[in-house]
Amino acid sequence: MSFDVIIPTYKPGEKFSRLLQMMRKQTVKPNRLIIMNTEEKFWKKEFEDIYPLEVHHIKRADFDHGGTRRAAAGLSDAEFFVCMTEDAIPADDRLFEMLLAPFNDPKVGASYARQIVDAAAGEIERYTRLFNYPAKSSVKSRADIEKLGIKAYFLSDVCAMYRKSAYTEAGGFVKQAVFAEDMLMASALMDKGYCVAYAADARVIHYHEYTAAEQFHRNFDMGAGQADFDEVFGKVKSESEGVKYVKKTVAHLNKCGKPGEAVKFIWQSGAKYMGYRLGKKYKSLPKSMVLKMCSNRGYFEKVLK
């Protein structure tokens, strides 16, 4: 099974170096490592000494979560391709081997990795990763939407592998998306009768300790992304999953004897919800307000001309 790896980068640093070093240790290696780098001035030539790669430089204004990955996927002629982010570090030498394993089933169109934390992570991020990425693998199809709601589409391009033929049949990544190009692809694959596999044994170290303000901006973009594709996200339950996550996380933090963390988490959750709800209504808001509340300013400057 041949595969390529695609990674968009912006000011890549120490984590990206570690990613490349772990790439060298994998039991199965990609044919090509395709880098879509935003702004050539931020690229460090020493990355090319760590692992063989090809880099394509684009302007920051031209970056798009869907369009940039779509362009990179068009460069790949392998049977499979992997989308990763620059800060997703393989946890061991079997990442790609484990991502490939579900494709023995011809109905699997995509697989995605488990995200875990390292020793530096706080308890909120530690539990969040356990909540969203359990230790047990699973396979989801269109038949699971009624039960799982929006979680049926959960697929993360932090580290996900796609069957190129299924990806092409499903129409490829959307050309313009501020968020959730991966979940939109999951929906498109399911529309074509394919399944999405969660490969819990394929693991990457990936998490962020966002502030409440950063959570607000990020979730504004999430809400806007769902508003842009209401024909997909408007048909599935979404907010009930968020409520369950908040309740379980608060209970966990209190049980761990971390009431201060529970208060912090509730505050962050409120910021996330406010951002999400405002993002859902962004088309009816003044452009100046949207540009202050969003995370990806370049995207909204393009769509709100």
JSON list of C-alpha atoms in Angstrom, two decimals, residues 22-217:
[
{"chain": "A", "resi": 22, "resn": "MET", "atom": "CA", "xyz": [9.78, 10.33, 14.27]},
{"chain": "A", "resi": 23, "resn": "MET", "atom": "CA", "xyz": [8.93, 10.00, 10.57]},
{"chain": "A", "resi": 24, "resn": "ARG", "atom": "CA", "xyz": [12.37, 8.44, 10.07]},
{"chain": "A", "resi": 25, "resn": "LYS", "atom": "CA", "xyz": [11.57, 5.73, 12.64]},
{"chain": "A", "resi": 26, "resn": "GLN", "atom": "CA", "xyz": [8.27, 4.53, 11.15]},
{"chain": "A", "resi": 27, "resn": "THR", "atom": "CA", "xyz": [7.88, 0.87, 10.25]},
{"chain": "A", "resi": 28, "resn": "VAL", "atom": "CA", "xyz": [6.32, 1.95, 6.94]},
{"chain": "A", "resi": 29, "resn": "LYS", "atom": "CA", "xyz": [7.31, 5.23, 5.32]},
{"chain": "A", "resi": 30, "resn": "PRO", "atom": "CA", "xyz": [5.58, 7.48, 2.82]},
{"chain": "A", "resi": 31, "resn": "ASN", "atom": "CA", "xyz": [6.57, 7.69, -0.82]},
{"chain": "A", "resi": 32, "resn": "ARG", "atom": "CA", "xyz": [6.54, 11.47, -0.56]},
{"chain": "A", "resi": 33, "resn": "LEU", "atom": "CA", "xyz": [6.29, 14.06, 2.18]},
{"chain": "A", "resi": 34, "resn": "ILE", "atom": "CA", "xyz": [4.50, 17.07, 0.68]},
{"chain": "A", "resi": 35, "resn": "ILE", "atom": "CA", "xyz": [4.76, 20.32, 2.64]},
{"chain": "A", "resi": 36, "resn": "MET", "atom": "CA", "xyz": [2.45, 23.26, 1.90]},
{"chain": "A", "resi": 37, "resn": "ASN", "atom": "CA", "xyz": [4.29, 26.08, 3.66]},
{"chain": "A", "resi": 38, "resn": "THR", "atom": "CA", "xyz": [2.67, 29.45, 4.30]},
{"chain": "A", "resi": 39, "resn": "GLU", "atom": "CA", "xyz": [5.23, 32.20, 3.59]},
{"chain": "A", "resi": 40, "resn": "GLU", "atom": "CA", "xyz": [8.69, 31.13, 2.41]},
{"chain": "A", "resi": 41, "resn": "LYS", "atom": "CA", "xyz": [10.43, 33.49, 4.87]},
{"chain": "A", "resi": 42, "resn": "PHE", "atom": "CA", "xyz": [9.34, 31.27, 7.78]},
{"chain": "A", "resi": 43, "resn": "TRP", "atom": "CA", "xyz": [10.78, 28.07, 6.31]},
{"chain": "A", "resi": 44, "resn": "LYS", "atom": "CA", "xyz": [13.98, 26.63, 7.81]},
{"chain": "A", "resi": 45, "resn": "LYS", "atom": "CA", "xyz": [16.27, 24.78, 5.41]},
{"chain": "A", "resi": 46, "resn": "GLU", "atom": "CA", "xyz": [17.48, 22.47, 8.19]},
{"chain": "A", "resi": 47, "resn": "PHE", "atom": "CA", "xyz": [14.11, 20.65, 8.08]},
{"chain": "A", "resi": 48, "resn": "GLU", "atom": "CA", "xyz": [15.16, 19.25, 4.70]},
{"chain": "A", "resi": 49, "resn": "ASP", "atom": "CA", "xyz": [18.21, 17.66, 6.33]},
{"chain": "A", "resi": 50, "resn": "ILE", "atom": "CA", "xyz": [16.09, 15.72, 8.84]},
{"chain": "A", "resi": 51, "resn": "TYR", "atom": "CA", "xyz": [13.79, 13.99, 6.36]},
{"chain": "A", "resi": 52, "resn": "PRO", "atom": "CA", "xyz": [13.47, 14.03, 2.53]},
{"chain": "A", "resi": 53, "resn": "LEU", "atom": "CA", "xyz": [10.58, 16.30, 1.62]},
{"chain": "A", "resi": 54, "resn": "GLU", "atom": "CA", "xyz": [9.23, 18.58, -1.06]},
{"chain": "A", "resi": 55, "resn": "VAL", "atom": "CA", "xyz": [8.06, 22.02, -0.05]},
{"chain": "A", "resi": 56, "resn": "HIS", "atom": "CA", "xyz": [5.56, 24.21, -1.88]},
{"chain": "A", "resi": 57, "resn": "HIS", "atom": "CA", "xyz": [5.42, 27.81, -0.66]},
{"chain": "A", "resi": 58, "resn": "ILE", "atom": "CA", "xyz": [2.13, 29.71, -0.70]},
{"chain": "A", "resi": 59, "resn": "LYS", "atom": "CA", "xyz": [1.08, 33.14, 0.55]},
{"chain": "A", "resi": 60, "resn": "ARG", "atom": "CA", "xyz": [-0.73, 33.30, 3.87]},
{"chain": "A", "resi": 61, "resn": "ALA", "atom": "CA", "xyz": [-3.68, 35.02, 2.20]},
{"chain": "A", "resi": 62, "resn": "ASP", "atom": "CA", "xyz": [-4.01, 32.01, -0.12]},
{"chain": "A", "resi": 63, "resn": "PHE", "atom": "CA", "xyz": [-4.13, 29.41, 2.65]},
{"chain": "A", "resi": 64, "resn": "ASP", "atom": "CA", "xyz": [-7.45, 27.66, 3.14]},
{"chain": "A", "resi": 65, "resn": "HIS", "atom": "CA", "xyz": [-8.18, 24.63, 5.32]},
{"chain": "A", "resi": 66, "resn": "GLY", "atom": "CA", "xyz": [-9.96, 22.91, 2.45]},
{"chain": "A", "resi": 67, "resn": "GLY", "atom": "CA", "xyz": [-8.38, 24.42, -0.64]},
{"chain": "A", "resi": 68, "resn": "THR", "atom": "CA", "xyz": [-4.74, 24.03, 0.43]},
{"chain": "A", "resi": 69, "resn": "ARG", "atom": "CA", "xyz": [-5.20, 20.38, 1.36]},
{"chain": "A", "resi": 70, "resn": "ARG", "atom": "CA", "xyz": [-7.16, 19.81, -1.84]},
{"chain": "A", "resi": 71, "resn": "ALA", "atom": "CA", "xyz": [-4.26, 21.22, -3.87]},
{"chain": "A", "resi": 72, "resn": "ALA", "atom": "CA", "xyz": [-1.77, 19.03, -2.00]},
{"chain": "A", "resi": 73, "resn": "ALA", "atom": "CA", "xyz": [-3.90, 15.92, -2.47]},
{"chain": "A", "resi": 74, "resn": "GLY", "atom": "CA", "xyz": [-3.92, 16.70, -6.18]},
{"chain": "A", "resi": 75, "resn": "LEU", "atom": "CA", "xyz": [-0.12, 16.41, -6.15]},
{"chain": "A", "resi": 76, "resn": "SER", "atom": "CA", "xyz": [-0.26, 12.89, -4.73]},
{"chain": "A", "resi": 77, "resn": "ASP", "atom": "CA", "xyz": [-0.57, 9.87, -7.02]},
{"chain": "A", "resi": 78, "resn": "ALA", "atom": "CA", "xyz": [-0.32, 7.28, -4.24]},
{"chain": "A", "resi": 79, "resn": "GLU", "atom": "CA", "xyz": [-3.07, 4.82, -3.30]},
{"chain": "A", "resi": 80, "resn": "PHE", "atom": "CA", "xyz": [-3.52, 6.60, 0.05]},
{"chain": "A", "resi": 81, "resn": "PHE", "atom": "CA", "xyz": [-2.53, 9.94, 1.51]},
{"chain": "A", "resi": 82, "resn": "VAL", "atom": "CA", "xyz": [-2.21, 11.20, 5.07]},
{"chain": "A", "resi": 83, "resn": "CYS", "atom": "CA", "xyz": [-3.11, 14.70, 6.26]},
{"chain": "A", "resi": 84, "resn": "MET", "atom": "CA", "xyz": [-1.22, 15.89, 9.34]},
{"chain": "A", "resi": 85, "resn": "THR", "atom": "CA", "xyz": [-0.59, 19.17, 11.13]},
{"chain": "A", "resi": 86, "resn": "GLU", "atom": "CA", "xyz": [2.90, 20.44, 11.87]},
{"chain": "A", "resi": 87, "resn": "ASP", "atom": "CA", "xyz": [2.51, 19.86, 15.63]},
{"chain": "A", "resi": 88, "resn": "ALA", "atom": "CA", "xyz": [1.19, 16.26, 15.53]},
{"chain": "A", "resi": 89, "resn": "ILE", "atom": "CA", "xyz": [4.11, 14.13, 16.74]},
{"chain": "A", "resi": 90, "resn": "PRO", "atom": "CA", "xyz": [3.95, 10.36, 16.15]},
{"chain": "A", "resi": 91, "resn": "ALA", "atom": "CA", "xyz": [3.90, 8.69, 19.57]},
{"chain": "A", "resi": 92, "resn": "ASP", "atom": "CA", "xyz": [5.77, 5.60, 18.35]},
{"chain": "A", "resi": 93, "resn": "ASP", "atom": "CA", "xyz": [7.13, 3.93, 15.21]},
{"chain": "A", "resi": 94, "resn": "ARG", "atom": "CA", "xyz": [3.83, 2.33, 14.11]},
{"chain": "A", "resi": 95, "resn": "LEU", "atom": "CA", "xyz": [1.66, 5.37, 13.33]},
{"chain": "A", "resi": 96, "resn": "PHE", "atom": "CA", "xyz": [1.30, 4.79, 9.59]},
{"chain": "A", "resi": 97, "resn": "GLU", "atom": "CA", "xyz": [1.18, 1.02, 9.96]},
{"chain": "A", "resi": 98, "resn": "MET", "atom": "CA", "xyz": [-1.81, 1.36, 12.28]},
{"chain": "A", "resi": 99, "resn": "LEU", "atom": "CA", "xyz": [-3.51, 3.97, 10.08]},
{"chain": "A", "resi": 100, "resn": "LEU", "atom": "CA", "xyz": [-3.27, 1.61, 7.12]},
{"chain": "A", "resi": 101, "resn": "ALA", "atom": "CA", "xyz": [-4.66, -1.43, 8.94]},
{"chain": "A", "resi": 102, "resn": "PRO", "atom": "CA", "xyz": [-8.41, -0.52, 8.69]},
{"chain": "A", "resi": 103, "resn": "PHE", "atom": "CA", "xyz": [-8.17, -0.26, 4.90]},
{"chain": "A", "resi": 104, "resn": "ASN", "atom": "CA", "xyz": [-8.14, -4.05, 4.60]},
{"chain": "A", "resi": 105, "resn": "ASP", "atom": "CA", "xyz": [-11.90, -3.44, 4.56]},
{"chain": "A", "resi": 106, "resn": "PRO", "atom": "CA", "xyz": [-12.67, -2.00, 1.09]},
{"chain": "A", "resi": 107, "resn": "LYS", "atom": "CA", "xyz": [-15.58, 0.02, 2.51]},
{"chain": "A", "resi": 108, "resn": "VAL", "atom": "CA", "xyz": [-13.27, 2.13, 4.70]},
{"chain": "A", "resi": 109, "resn": "GLY", "atom": "CA", "xyz": [-12.65, 5.47, 3.00]},
{"chain": "A", "resi": 110, "resn": "ALA", "atom": "CA", "xyz": [-10.68, 7.16, 5.78]},
{"chain": "A", "resi": 111, "resn": "SER", "atom": "CA", "xyz": [-9.02, 6.41, 9.11]},
{"chain": "A", "resi": 112, "resn": "TYR", "atom": "CA", "xyz": [-7.86, 8.79, 11.80]},
{"chain": "A", "resi": 113, "resn": "ALA", "atom": "CA", "xyz": [-5.43, 8.60, 14.70]},
{"chain": "A", "resi": 114, "resn": "ARG", "atom": "CA", "xyz": [-5.86, 8.85, 18.42]},
{"chain": "A", "resi": 115, "resn": "GLN", "atom": "CA", "xyz": [-4.60, 12.12, 19.92]},
{"chain": "A", "resi": 116, "resn": "ILE", "atom": "CA", "xyz": [-2.84, 11.84, 23.27]},
{"chain": "A", "resi": 117, "resn": "VAL", "atom": "CA", "xyz": [-0.98, 14.22, 25.59]},
{"chain": "A", "resi": 118, "resn": "ASP", "atom": "CA", "xyz": [2.49, 14.22, 27.11]},
{"chain": "A", "resi": 119, "resn": "ALA", "atom": "CA", "xyz": [3.58, 14.81, 30.70]},
{"chain": "A", "resi": 120, "resn": "ALA", "atom": "CA", "xyz": [3.39, 18.61, 30.32]},
{"chain": "A", "resi": 121, "resn": "ALA", "atom": "CA", "xyz": [-0.37, 18.67, 29.65]},
{"chain": "A", "resi": 122, "resn": "GLY", "atom": "CA", "xyz": [-2.85, 19.96, 32.21]},
{"chain": "A", "resi": 123, "resn": "GLU", "atom": "CA", "xyz": [-5.73, 17.86, 33.53]},
{"chain": "A", "resi": 124, "resn": "ILE", "atom": "CA", "xyz": [-8.33, 19.56, 31.31]},
{"chain": "A", "resi": 125, "resn": "GLU", "atom": "CA", "xyz": [-6.48, 18.70, 28.11]},
{"chain": "A", "resi": 126, "resn": "ARG", "atom": "CA", "xyz": [-5.67, 15.22, 29.43]},
{"chain": "A", "resi": 127, "resn": "TYR", "atom": "CA", "xyz": [-9.34, 14.43, 30.02]},
{"chain": "A", "resi": 128, "resn": "THR", "atom": "CA", "xyz": [-10.47, 16.15, 26.81]},
{"chain": "A", "resi": 129, "resn": "ARG", "atom": "CA", "xyz": [-8.26, 13.85, 24.77]},
{"chain": "A", "resi": 130, "resn": "LEU", "atom": "CA", "xyz": [-9.61, 10.81, 26.62]},
{"chain": "A", "resi": 131, "resn": "PHE", "atom": "CA", "xyz": [-13.18, 11.97, 26.00]},
{"chain": "A", "resi": 132, "resn": "ASN", "atom": "CA", "xyz": [-12.71, 12.58, 22.27]},
{"chain": "A", "resi": 133, "resn": "TYR", "atom": "CA", "xyz": [-10.15, 9.85, 21.59]},
{"chain": "A", "resi": 134, "resn": "PRO", "atom": "CA", "xyz": [-10.87, 6.71, 23.64]},
{"chain": "A", "resi": 135, "resn": "ALA", "atom": "CA", "xyz": [-8.59, 3.67, 23.74]},
{"chain": "A", "resi": 136, "resn": "LYS", "atom": "CA", "xyz": [-10.97, 1.50, 21.70]},
{"chain": "A", "resi": 137, "resn": "SER", "atom": "CA", "xyz": [-11.06, 1.58, 17.89]},
{"chain": "A", "resi": 138, "resn": "SER", "atom": "CA", "xyz": [-14.36, 1.93, 16.04]},
{"chain": "A", "resi": 139, "resn": "VAL", "atom": "CA", "xyz": [-15.89, 2.26, 12.57]},
{"chain": "A", "resi": 140, "resn": "LYS", "atom": "CA", "xyz": [-18.65, 4.73, 11.72]},
{"chain": "A", "resi": 141, "resn": "SER", "atom": "CA", "xyz": [-21.04, 4.83, 8.78]},
{"chain": "A", "resi": 142, "resn": "ARG", "atom": "CA", "xyz": [-24.14, 6.75, 7.72]},
{"chain": "A", "resi": 143, "resn": "ALA", "atom": "CA", "xyz": [-26.21, 4.29, 9.79]},
{"chain": "A", "resi": 144, "resn": "ASP", "atom": "CA", "xyz": [-24.65, 5.75, 12.96]},
{"chain": "A", "resi": 145, "resn": "ILE", "atom": "CA", "xyz": [-25.77, 9.36, 12.41]},
{"chain": "A", "resi": 146, "resn": "GLU", "atom": "CA", "xyz": [-29.09, 8.90, 14.20]},
{"chain": "A", "resi": 147, "resn": "LYS", "atom": "CA", "xyz": [-27.30, 7.62, 17.31]},
{"chain": "A", "resi": 148, "resn": "LEU", "atom": "CA", "xyz": [-24.11, 9.68, 17.26]},
{"chain": "A", "resi": 149, "resn": "GLY", "atom": "CA", "xyz": [-25.28, 12.96, 15.77]},
{"chain": "A", "resi": 150, "resn": "ILE", "atom": "CA", "xyz": [-22.38, 15.19, 14.71]},
{"chain": "A", "resi": 151, "resn": "LYS", "atom": "CA", "xyz": [-19.89, 12.72, 16.26]},
{"chain": "A", "resi": 152, "resn": "ALA", "atom": "CA", "xyz": [-20.61, 10.40, 13.33]},
{"chain": "A", "resi": 153, "resn": "TYR", "atom": "CA", "xyz": [-18.70, 12.86, 11.15]},
{"chain": "A", "resi": 154, "resn": "PHE", "atom": "CA", "xyz": [-15.84, 13.25, 13.62]},
{"chain": "A", "resi": 155, "resn": "LEU", "atom": "CA", "xyz": [-12.59, 12.92, 11.67]},
{"chain": "A", "resi": 156, "resn": "SER", "atom": "CA", "xyz": [-9.48, 14.95, 12.33]},
{"chain": "A", "resi": 157, "resn": "ASP", "atom": "CA", "xyz": [-6.90, 16.11, 9.80]},
{"chain": "A", "resi": 158, "resn": "VAL", "atom": "CA", "xyz": [-4.49, 16.51, 12.69]},
{"chain": "A", "resi": 159, "resn": "CYS", "atom": "CA", "xyz": [-3.70, 12.97, 11.55]},
{"chain": "A", "resi": 160, "resn": "ALA", "atom": "CA", "xyz": [-5.98, 11.19, 9.08]},
{"chain": "A", "resi": 161, "resn": "MET", "atom": "CA", "xyz": [-5.43, 8.82, 6.16]},
{"chain": "A", "resi": 162, "resn": "TYR", "atom": "CA", "xyz": [-7.62, 8.73, 3.06]},
{"chain": "A", "resi": 163, "resn": "ARG", "atom": "CA", "xyz": [-8.15, 6.14, 0.34]},
{"chain": "A", "resi": 164, "resn": "LYS", "atom": "CA", "xyz": [-7.44, 8.28, -2.73]},
{"chain": "A", "resi": 165, "resn": "SER", "atom": "CA", "xyz": [-10.05, 6.60, -4.95]},
{"chain": "A", "resi": 166, "resn": "ALA", "atom": "CA", "xyz": [-12.78, 7.08, -2.31]},
{"chain": "A", "resi": 167, "resn": "TYR", "atom": "CA", "xyz": [-11.66, 10.65, -1.67]},
{"chain": "A", "resi": 168, "resn": "THR", "atom": "CA", "xyz": [-11.89, 11.41, -5.39]},
{"chain": "A", "resi": 169, "resn": "GLU", "atom": "CA", "xyz": [-15.28, 9.73, -5.69]},
{"chain": "A", "resi": 170, "resn": "ALA", "atom": "CA", "xyz": [-16.54, 11.89, -2.80]},
{"chain": "A", "resi": 171, "resn": "GLY", "atom": "CA", "xyz": [-15.46, 15.06, -4.62]},
{"chain": "A", "resi": 172, "resn": "GLY", "atom": "CA", "xyz": [-12.30, 15.90, -2.67]},
{"chain": "A", "resi": 173, "resn": "PHE", "atom": "CA", "xyz": [-11.91, 18.53, 0.04]},
{"chain": "A", "resi": 174, "resn": "VAL", "atom": "CA", "xyz": [-14.10, 21.58, -0.35]},
{"chain": "A", "resi": 175, "resn": "LYS", "atom": "CA", "xyz": [-12.25, 24.44, -2.03]},
{"chain": "A", "resi": 176, "resn": "GLN", "atom": "CA", "xyz": [-13.06, 27.00, 0.64]},
{"chain": "A", "resi": 177, "resn": "ALA", "atom": "CA", "xyz": [-13.54, 26.20, 4.34]},
{"chain": "A", "resi": 178, "resn": "VAL", "atom": "CA", "xyz": [-12.65, 28.06, 7.53]},
{"chain": "A", "resi": 179, "resn": "PHE", "atom": "CA", "xyz": [-13.03, 24.87, 9.55]},
{"chain": "A", "resi": 180, "resn": "ALA", "atom": "CA", "xyz": [-14.05, 21.20, 9.43]},
{"chain": "A", "resi": 181, "resn": "GLU", "atom": "CA", "xyz": [-12.89, 20.25, 5.94]},
{"chain": "A", "resi": 182, "resn": "ASP", "atom": "CA", "xyz": [-12.22, 16.81, 7.45]},
{"chain": "A", "resi": 183, "resn": "MET", "atom": "CA", "xyz": [-15.75, 16.37, 8.84]},
{"chain": "A", "resi": 184, "resn": "LEU", "atom": "CA", "xyz": [-17.22, 17.54, 5.54]},
{"chain": "A", "resi": 185, "resn": "MET", "atom": "CA", "xyz": [-15.17, 14.84, 3.83]},
{"chain": "A", "resi": 186, "resn": "ALA", "atom": "CA", "xyz": [-16.45, 12.27, 6.32]},
{"chain": "A", "resi": 187, "resn": "SER", "atom": "CA", "xyz": [-20.00, 13.23, 5.40]},
{"chain": "A", "resi": 188, "resn": "ALA", "atom": "CA", "xyz": [-19.22, 13.06, 1.67]},
{"chain": "A", "resi": 189, "resn": "LEU", "atom": "CA", "xyz": [-17.59, 9.64, 2.06]},
{"chain": "A", "resi": 190, "resn": "MET", "atom": "CA", "xyz": [-20.60, 8.31, 3.97]},
{"chain": "A", "resi": 191, "resn": "ASP", "atom": "CA", "xyz": [-22.88, 9.65, 1.23]},
{"chain": "A", "resi": 192, "resn": "LYS", "atom": "CA", "xyz": [-20.96, 7.39, -1.16]},
{"chain": "A", "resi": 193, "resn": "GLY", "atom": "CA", "xyz": [-21.37, 4.38, 1.12]},
{"chain": "A", "resi": 194, "resn": "TYR", "atom": "CA", "xyz": [-17.93, 4.44, 2.74]},
{"chain": "A", "resi": 195, "resn": "CYS", "atom": "CA", "xyz": [-17.05, 4.15, 6.43]},
{"chain": "A", "resi": 196, "resn": "VAL", "atom": "CA", "xyz": [-14.68, 6.17, 8.62]},
{"chain": "A", "resi": 197, "resn": "ALA", "atom": "CA", "xyz": [-12.41, 4.18, 10.94]},
{"chain": "A", "resi": 198, "resn": "TYR", "atom": "CA", "xyz": [-11.00, 5.43, 14.22]},
{"chain": "A", "resi": 199, "resn": "ALA", "atom": "CA", "xyz": [-7.63, 3.69, 14.66]},
{"chain": "A", "resi": 200, "resn": "ALA", "atom": "CA", "xyz": [-6.92, 3.96, 18.39]},
{"chain": "A", "resi": 201, "resn": "ASP", "atom": "CA", "xyz": [-3.54, 2.21, 18.02]},
{"chain": "A", "resi": 202, "resn": "ALA", "atom": "CA", "xyz": [-2.35, 4.95, 15.66]},
{"chain": "A", "resi": 203, "resn": "ARG", "atom": "CA", "xyz": [-1.30, 7.66, 18.10]},
{"chain": "A", "resi": 204, "resn": "VAL", "atom": "CA", "xyz": [-0.01, 11.22, 17.86]},
{"chain": "A", "resi": 205, "resn": "ILE", "atom": "CA", "xyz": [0.91, 13.61, 20.64]},
{"chain": "A", "resi": 206, "resn": "HIS", "atom": "CA", "xyz": [-1.23, 16.67, 20.02]},
{"chain": "A", "resi": 207, "resn": "TYR", "atom": "CA", "xyz": [-2.99, 19.14, 22.30]},
{"chain": "A", "resi": 208, "resn": "HIS", "atom": "CA", "xyz": [-3.28, 22.88, 22.97]},
{"chain": "A", "resi": 209, "resn": "GLU", "atom": "CA", "xyz": [-3.58, 24.80, 26.22]},
{"chain": "A", "resi": 210, "resn": "TYR", "atom": "CA", "xyz": [-5.84, 27.54, 24.84]},
{"chain": "A", "resi": 211, "resn": "THR", "atom": "CA", "xyz": [-6.92, 30.57, 26.86]},
{"chain": "A", "resi": 212, "resn": "ALA", "atom": "CA", "xyz": [-10.63, 31.44, 27.11]},
{"chain": "A", "resi": 213, "resn": "ALA", "atom": "CA", "xyz": [-10.11, 34.19, 24.50]},
{"chain": "A", "resi": 214, "resn": "GLU", "atom": "CA", "xyz": [-8.41, 31.76, 22.12]},
{"chain": "A", "resi": 215, "resn": "GLN", "atom": "CA", "xyz": [-11.25, 29.27, 22.67]},
{"chain": "A", "resi": 216, "resn": "PHE", "atom": "CA", "xyz": [-13.76, 32.01, 21.80]},
{"chain": "A", "resi": 217, "resn": "HIS", "atom": "CA", "xyz": [-12.03, 32.90, 18.51]}
]
